[in-house]
Amino acid sequence: MAPIIAGILMTSSLSALTFGQEFELIWMQRWSRMTFLYISVRYIGILYAVINILPSLPSLPVTDIVSVPHQNLSFPFNNVHRYGGVSDIVGQLVGYNDRNRCHSLNSTLNWMTVTVNTMLGVIMITRLHAMYQRSRKILIFLVVIFVASTIACGVVTAIGDIYMLGEELILSGTYQCIYEWEGDISLDSMAWVLYITWEILALCLAVWITVKHFRELRRSSTGQAIGDCFMVLMKTHVLYFVSFAVVSSFQLSHYSPNLKTKALETGTLMYTAHLEIYSIVQMFVLGPRLILSIREYHTKLVDNSDAGTGISTITFREHGYVSTGGDV
């Protein structure tokens, strides 16, 4: 679990480096829906990281050894040691039973992922709605698709809680939760297929409207400024999509039967650790950047306007529009 801890510490360092910018562009600005979403996603990420780290902290043996047979997983040993220590805080919160503890941790992380992905989807809808000149049709289309996808993902996650079994082991003095899926493997991966479909749709819509605006605004007097804004939107969108594609590829590959039957091999544990690192970066670092980048661009425009460059804040109207202010 050392890679997970190292990755989370690296992510925390990146967040700390941008805290000054975050304080100026988020905390000091007028509160809006986007402000709430940014803060929620960012600080749910801290809780997510803590839940990931706590089970990996060193433990001290206290009383007994509990013998647990493992018939369906390829474990290289037959006993599970019940330990106590710093990481046992988690056990006190969710119940001391080893199996219940792992199941509760897994369920908590899964529902946090659903919640954060829902918030990121709202951020994406807001950006696309602005890029499409606040079109009511595109808003209804996006909301219908996204709500249907989110409900389906929630149902799949709830079913997953029923069919996912967890065993808690002690490896090198740290807790390890090993999970076994008892249901249909295709159902287990369905949520990620839905997430991928939504992200591809959002990317295609963003690319299409960006190309369309560049053609329309080529001869416009404000075309350069609005074009720059669309470039900022697209740059952060593409970066976020690439990170999401990487996480999705790792996640779908993680459902491979080969990995399921080699749950405790070093390669599989390293694979899982990297998946956790990439997931945290994608959701809690690059996700909030979807808001922070456009706030930063808006601030630069205002500063340039105050300096006498003649460029004021962009408000996308018919044939040239998107608000880069507090709503985005």
PDB file of N, CA and C in Angstrom, residues 177-225:
ATOM      1  N   CYS A 177      -7.729  -5.260   2.365  1.00  0.00           N
ATOM      2  CA  CYS A 177      -9.071  -5.761   2.088  1.00  0.00           C
ATOM      3  C   CYS A 177      -9.073  -6.384   0.699  1.00  0.00           C
ATOM      4  N   ILE A 178      -9.433  -7.635   0.632  1.00  0.00           N
ATOM      5  CA  ILE A 178      -9.508  -8.353  -0.637  1.00  0.00           C
ATOM      6  C   ILE A 178     -10.974  -8.615  -0.934  1.00  0.00           C
ATOM      7  N   TYR A 179     -11.408  -8.253  -2.146  1.00  0.00           N
ATOM      8  CA  TYR A 179     -12.827  -8.325  -2.489  1.00  0.00           C
ATOM      9  C   TYR A 179     -13.086  -9.411  -3.521  1.00  0.00           C
ATOM     10  N   GLU A 180     -14.257 -10.001  -3.400  1.00  0.00           N
ATOM     11  CA  GLU A 180     -14.693 -11.023  -4.350  1.00  0.00           C
ATOM     12  C   GLU A 180     -16.098 -10.691  -4.816  1.00  0.00           C
ATOM     13  N   TRP A 181     -16.281 -10.655  -6.137  1.00  0.00           N
ATOM     14  CA  TRP A 181     -17.582 -10.349  -6.723  1.00  0.00           C
ATOM     15  C   TRP A 181     -18.313 -11.644  -7.012  1.00  0.00           C
ATOM     16  N   GLU A 182     -19.518 -11.798  -6.444  1.00  0.00           N
ATOM     17  CA  GLU A 182     -20.276 -13.034  -6.594  1.00  0.00           C
ATOM     18  C   GLU A 182     -21.329 -12.953  -7.686  1.00  0.00           C
ATOM     19  N   GLY A 183     -21.577 -11.764  -8.231  1.00  0.00           N
ATOM     20  CA  GLY A 183     -22.601 -11.606  -9.251  1.00  0.00           C
ATOM     21  C   GLY A 183     -22.033 -11.687 -10.655  1.00  0.00           C
ATOM     22  N   ASP A 184     -22.827 -11.221 -11.607  1.00  0.00           N
ATOM     23  CA  ASP A 184     -22.425 -11.194 -13.008  1.00  0.00           C
ATOM     24  C   ASP A 184     -21.350 -10.126 -13.194  1.00  0.00           C
ATOM     25  N   ILE A 185     -20.204 -10.514 -13.751  1.00  0.00           N
ATOM     26  CA  ILE A 185     -19.093  -9.580 -13.909  1.00  0.00           C
ATOM     27  C   ILE A 185     -19.443  -8.431 -14.845  1.00  0.00           C
ATOM     28  N   SER A 186     -20.343  -8.678 -15.816  1.00  0.00           N
ATOM     29  CA  SER A 186     -20.737  -7.608 -16.735  1.00  0.00           C
ATOM     30  C   SER A 186     -21.516  -6.515 -16.007  1.00  0.00           C
ATOM     31  N   LEU A 187     -22.293  -6.887 -14.990  1.00  0.00           N
ATOM     32  CA  LEU A 187     -23.018  -5.895 -14.196  1.00  0.00           C
ATOM     33  C   LEU A 187     -22.044  -5.048 -13.390  1.00  0.00           C
ATOM     34  N   ASP A 188     -20.990  -5.674 -12.910  1.00  0.00           N
ATOM     35  CA  ASP A 188     -19.985  -4.966 -12.112  1.00  0.00           C
ATOM     36  C   ASP A 188     -19.323  -3.844 -12.900  1.00  0.00           C
ATOM     37  N   SER A 189     -19.139  -4.062 -14.198  1.00  0.00           N
ATOM     38  CA  SER A 189     -18.454  -3.066 -15.033  1.00  0.00           C
ATOM     39  C   SER A 189     -19.416  -2.105 -15.733  1.00  0.00           C
ATOM     40  N   MET A 190     -20.725  -2.332 -15.589  1.00  0.00           N
ATOM     41  CA  MET A 190     -21.707  -1.535 -16.323  1.00  0.00           C
ATOM     42  C   MET A 190     -21.651  -0.058 -15.948  1.00  0.00           C
ATOM     43  N   ALA A 191     -21.445   0.238 -14.669  1.00  0.00           N
ATOM     44  CA  ALA A 191     -21.408   1.637 -14.233  1.00  0.00           C
ATOM     45  C   ALA A 191     -20.307   2.397 -14.954  1.00  0.00           C
ATOM     46  N   TRP A 192     -19.141   1.769 -15.094  1.00  0.00           N
ATOM     47  CA  TRP A 192     -18.039   2.457 -15.765  1.00  0.00           C
ATOM     48  C   TRP A 192     -18.292   2.612 -17.254  1.00  0.00           C
ATOM     49  N   VAL A 193     -18.998   1.672 -17.856  1.00  0.00           N
ATOM     50  CA  VAL A 193     -19.370   1.820 -19.266  1.00  0.00           C
ATOM     51  C   VAL A 193     -20.286   3.030 -19.436  1.00  0.00           C
ATOM     52  N   LEU A 194     -21.213   3.221 -18.503  1.00  0.00           N
ATOM     53  CA  LEU A 194     -22.110   4.380 -18.554  1.00  0.00           C
ATOM     54  C   LEU A 194     -21.339   5.680 -18.361  1.00  0.00           C
ATOM     55  N   TYR A 195     -20.404   5.691 -17.416  1.00  0.00           N
ATOM     56  CA  TYR A 195     -19.582   6.887 -17.206  1.00  0.00           C
ATOM     57  C   TYR A 195     -18.780   7.223 -18.461  1.00  0.00           C
ATOM     58  N   ILE A 196     -18.200   6.205 -19.091  1.00  0.00           N
ATOM     59  CA  ILE A 196     -17.405   6.421 -20.305  1.00  0.00           C
ATOM     60  C   ILE A 196     -18.274   6.985 -21.419  1.00  0.00           C
ATOM     61  N   THR A 197     -19.475   6.422 -21.584  1.00  0.00           N
ATOM     62  CA  THR A 197     -20.390   6.901 -22.624  1.00  0.00           C
ATOM     63  C   THR A 197     -20.728   8.374 -22.418  1.00  0.00           C
ATOM     64  N   TRP A 198     -20.998   8.758 -21.172  1.00  0.00           N
ATOM     65  CA  TRP A 198     -21.318  10.154 -20.867  1.00  0.00           C
ATOM     66  C   TRP A 198     -20.137  11.070 -21.180  1.00  0.00           C
ATOM     67  N   GLU A 199     -18.942  10.683 -20.786  1.00  0.00           N
ATOM     68  CA  GLU A 199     -17.770  11.526 -21.003  1.00  0.00           C
ATOM     69  C   GLU A 199     -17.447  11.670 -22.488  1.00  0.00           C
ATOM     70  N   ILE A 200     -17.619  10.602 -23.256  1.00  0.00           N
ATOM     71  CA  ILE A 200     -17.388  10.682 -24.705  1.00  0.00           C
ATOM     72  C   ILE A 200     -18.399  11.628 -25.344  1.00  0.00           C
ATOM     73  N   LEU A 201     -19.666  11.526 -24.925  1.00  0.00           N
ATOM     74  CA  LEU A 201     -20.697  12.428 -25.441  1.00  0.00           C
ATOM     75  C   LEU A 201     -20.348  13.878 -25.124  1.00  0.00           C
ATOM     76  N   ALA A 202     -19.947  14.146 -23.876  1.00  0.00           N
ATOM     77  CA  ALA A 202     -19.600  15.514 -23.475  1.00  0.00           C
ATOM     78  C   ALA A 202     -18.416  16.039 -24.278  1.00  0.00           C
ATOM     79  N   LEU A 203     -17.416  15.203 -24.501  1.00  0.00           N
ATOM     80  CA  LEU A 203     -16.243  15.632 -25.272  1.00  0.00           C
ATOM     81  C   LEU A 203     -16.620  15.942 -26.714  1.00  0.00           C
ATOM     82  N   CYS A 204     -17.425  15.083 -27.326  1.00  0.00           N
ATOM     83  CA  CYS A 204     -17.834  15.308 -28.721  1.00  0.00           C
ATOM     84  C   CYS A 204     -18.622  16.611 -28.858  1.00  0.00           C
ATOM     85  N   LEU A 205     -19.525  16.871 -27.921  1.00  0.00           N
ATOM     86  CA  LEU A 205     -20.302  18.112 -27.966  1.00  0.00           C
ATOM     87  C   LEU A 205     -19.400  19.328 -27.795  1.00  0.00           C
ATOM     88  N   ALA A 206     -18.419  19.232 -26.909  1.00  0.00           N
ATOM     89  CA  ALA A 206     -17.500  20.352 -26.683  1.00  0.00           C
ATOM     90  C   ALA A 206     -16.637  20.610 -27.915  1.00  0.00           C
ATOM     91  N   VAL A 207     -16.127  19.555 -28.529  1.00  0.00           N
ATOM     92  CA  VAL A 207     -15.290  19.711 -29.727  1.00  0.00           C
ATOM     93  C   VAL A 207     -16.102  20.317 -30.864  1.00  0.00           C
ATOM     94  N   TRP A 208     -17.326  19.836 -31.038  1.00  0.00           N
ATOM     95  CA  TRP A 208     -18.156  20.311 -32.155  1.00  0.00           C
ATOM     96  C   TRP A 208     -18.455  21.802 -32.023  1.00  0.00           C
ATOM     97  N   ILE A 209     -18.876  22.243 -30.844  1.00  0.00           N
ATOM     98  CA  ILE A 209     -19.233  23.655 -30.682  1.00  0.00           C
ATOM     99  C   ILE A 209     -17.997  24.539 -30.739  1.00  0.00           C
ATOM    100  N   THR A 210     -16.848  24.030 -30.313  1.00  0.00           N
ATOM    101  CA  THR A 210     -15.613  24.814 -30.391  1.00  0.00           C
ATOM    102  C   THR A 210     -15.211  25.042 -31.837  1.00  0.00           C
ATOM    103  N   VAL A 211     -15.247  23.993 -32.635  1.00  0.00           N
ATOM    104  CA  VAL A 211     -14.928  24.128 -34.062  1.00  0.00           C
ATOM    105  C   VAL A 211     -15.908  25.076 -34.732  1.00  0.00           C
ATOM    106  N   LYS A 212     -17.182  24.946 -34.407  1.00  0.00           N
ATOM    107  CA  LYS A 212     -18.217  25.803 -34.985  1.00  0.00           C
ATOM    108  C   LYS A 212     -17.965  27.275 -34.648  1.00  0.00           C
ATOM    109  N   HIS A 213     -17.624  27.562 -33.391  1.00  0.00           N
ATOM    110  CA  HIS A 213     -17.391  28.947 -32.982  1.00  0.00           C
ATOM    111  C   HIS A 213     -16.137  29.524 -33.619  1.00  0.00           C
ATOM    112  N   PHE A 214     -15.101  28.714 -33.768  1.00  0.00           N
ATOM    113  CA  PHE A 214     -13.887  29.219 -34.399  1.00  0.00           C
ATOM    114  C   PHE A 214     -14.157  29.627 -35.845  1.00  0.00           C
ATOM    115  N   ARG A 215     -15.014  28.884 -36.513  1.00  0.00           N
ATOM    116  CA  ARG A 215     -15.358  29.246 -37.894  1.00  0.00           C
ATOM    117  C   ARG A 215     -16.181  30.525 -37.934  1.00  0.00           C
ATOM    118  N   GLU A 216     -17.156  30.646 -37.025  1.00  0.00           N
ATOM    119  CA  GLU A 216     -18.048  31.808 -37.031  1.00  0.00           C
ATOM    120  C   GLU A 216     -17.355  33.089 -36.580  1.00  0.00           C
ATOM    121  N   LEU A 217     -16.398  32.953 -35.677  1.00  0.00           N
ATOM    122  CA  LEU A 217     -15.787  34.136 -35.066  1.00  0.00           C
ATOM    123  C   LEU A 217     -14.454  34.525 -35.691  1.00  0.00           C
ATOM    124  N   ARG A 218     -14.094  33.876 -36.767  1.00  0.00           N
ATOM    125  CA  ARG A 218     -12.797  34.144 -37.385  1.00  0.00           C
ATOM    126  C   ARG A 218     -12.661  35.600 -37.806  1.00  0.00           C
ATOM    127  N   ARG A 219     -13.768  36.190 -38.272  1.00  0.00           N
ATOM    128  CA  ARG A 219     -13.724  37.582 -38.734  1.00  0.00           C
ATOM    129  C   ARG A 219     -14.324  38.556 -37.727  1.00  0.00           C
ATOM    130  N   SER A 220     -14.741  38.045 -36.588  1.00  0.00           N
ATOM    131  CA  SER A 220     -15.361  38.919 -35.589  1.00  0.00           C
ATOM    132  C   SER A 220     -14.300  39.711 -34.841  1.00  0.00           C
ATOM    133  N   SER A 221     -14.658  40.930 -34.410  1.00  0.00           N
ATOM    134  CA  SER A 221     -13.715  41.780 -33.677  1.00  0.00           C
ATOM    135  C   SER A 221     -13.402  41.207 -32.299  1.00  0.00           C
ATOM    136  N   THR A 222     -14.339  40.455 -31.737  1.00  0.00           N
ATOM    137  CA  THR A 222     -14.107  39.821 -30.433  1.00  0.00           C
ATOM    138  C   THR A 222     -13.758  38.352 -30.581  1.00  0.00           C
ATOM    139  N   GLY A 223     -13.524  37.950 -31.822  1.00  0.00           N
ATOM    140  CA  GLY A 223     -13.266  36.538 -32.066  1.00  0.00           C
ATOM    141  C   GLY A 223     -12.056  36.003 -31.340  1.00  0.00           C
ATOM    142  N   GLN A 224     -10.974  36.807 -31.276  1.00  0.00           N
ATOM    143  CA  GLN A 224      -9.758  36.350 -30.626  1.00  0.00           C
ATOM    144  C   GLN A 224      -9.985  36.069 -29.145  1.00  0.00           C
ATOM    145  N   ALA A 225     -10.668  36.999 -28.464  1.00  0.00           N
ATOM    146  CA  ALA A 225     -10.905  36.835 -27.028  1.00  0.00           C
ATOM    147  C   ALA A 225     -11.793  35.636 -26.744  1.00  0.00           C
TER     148      ALA A 225
END
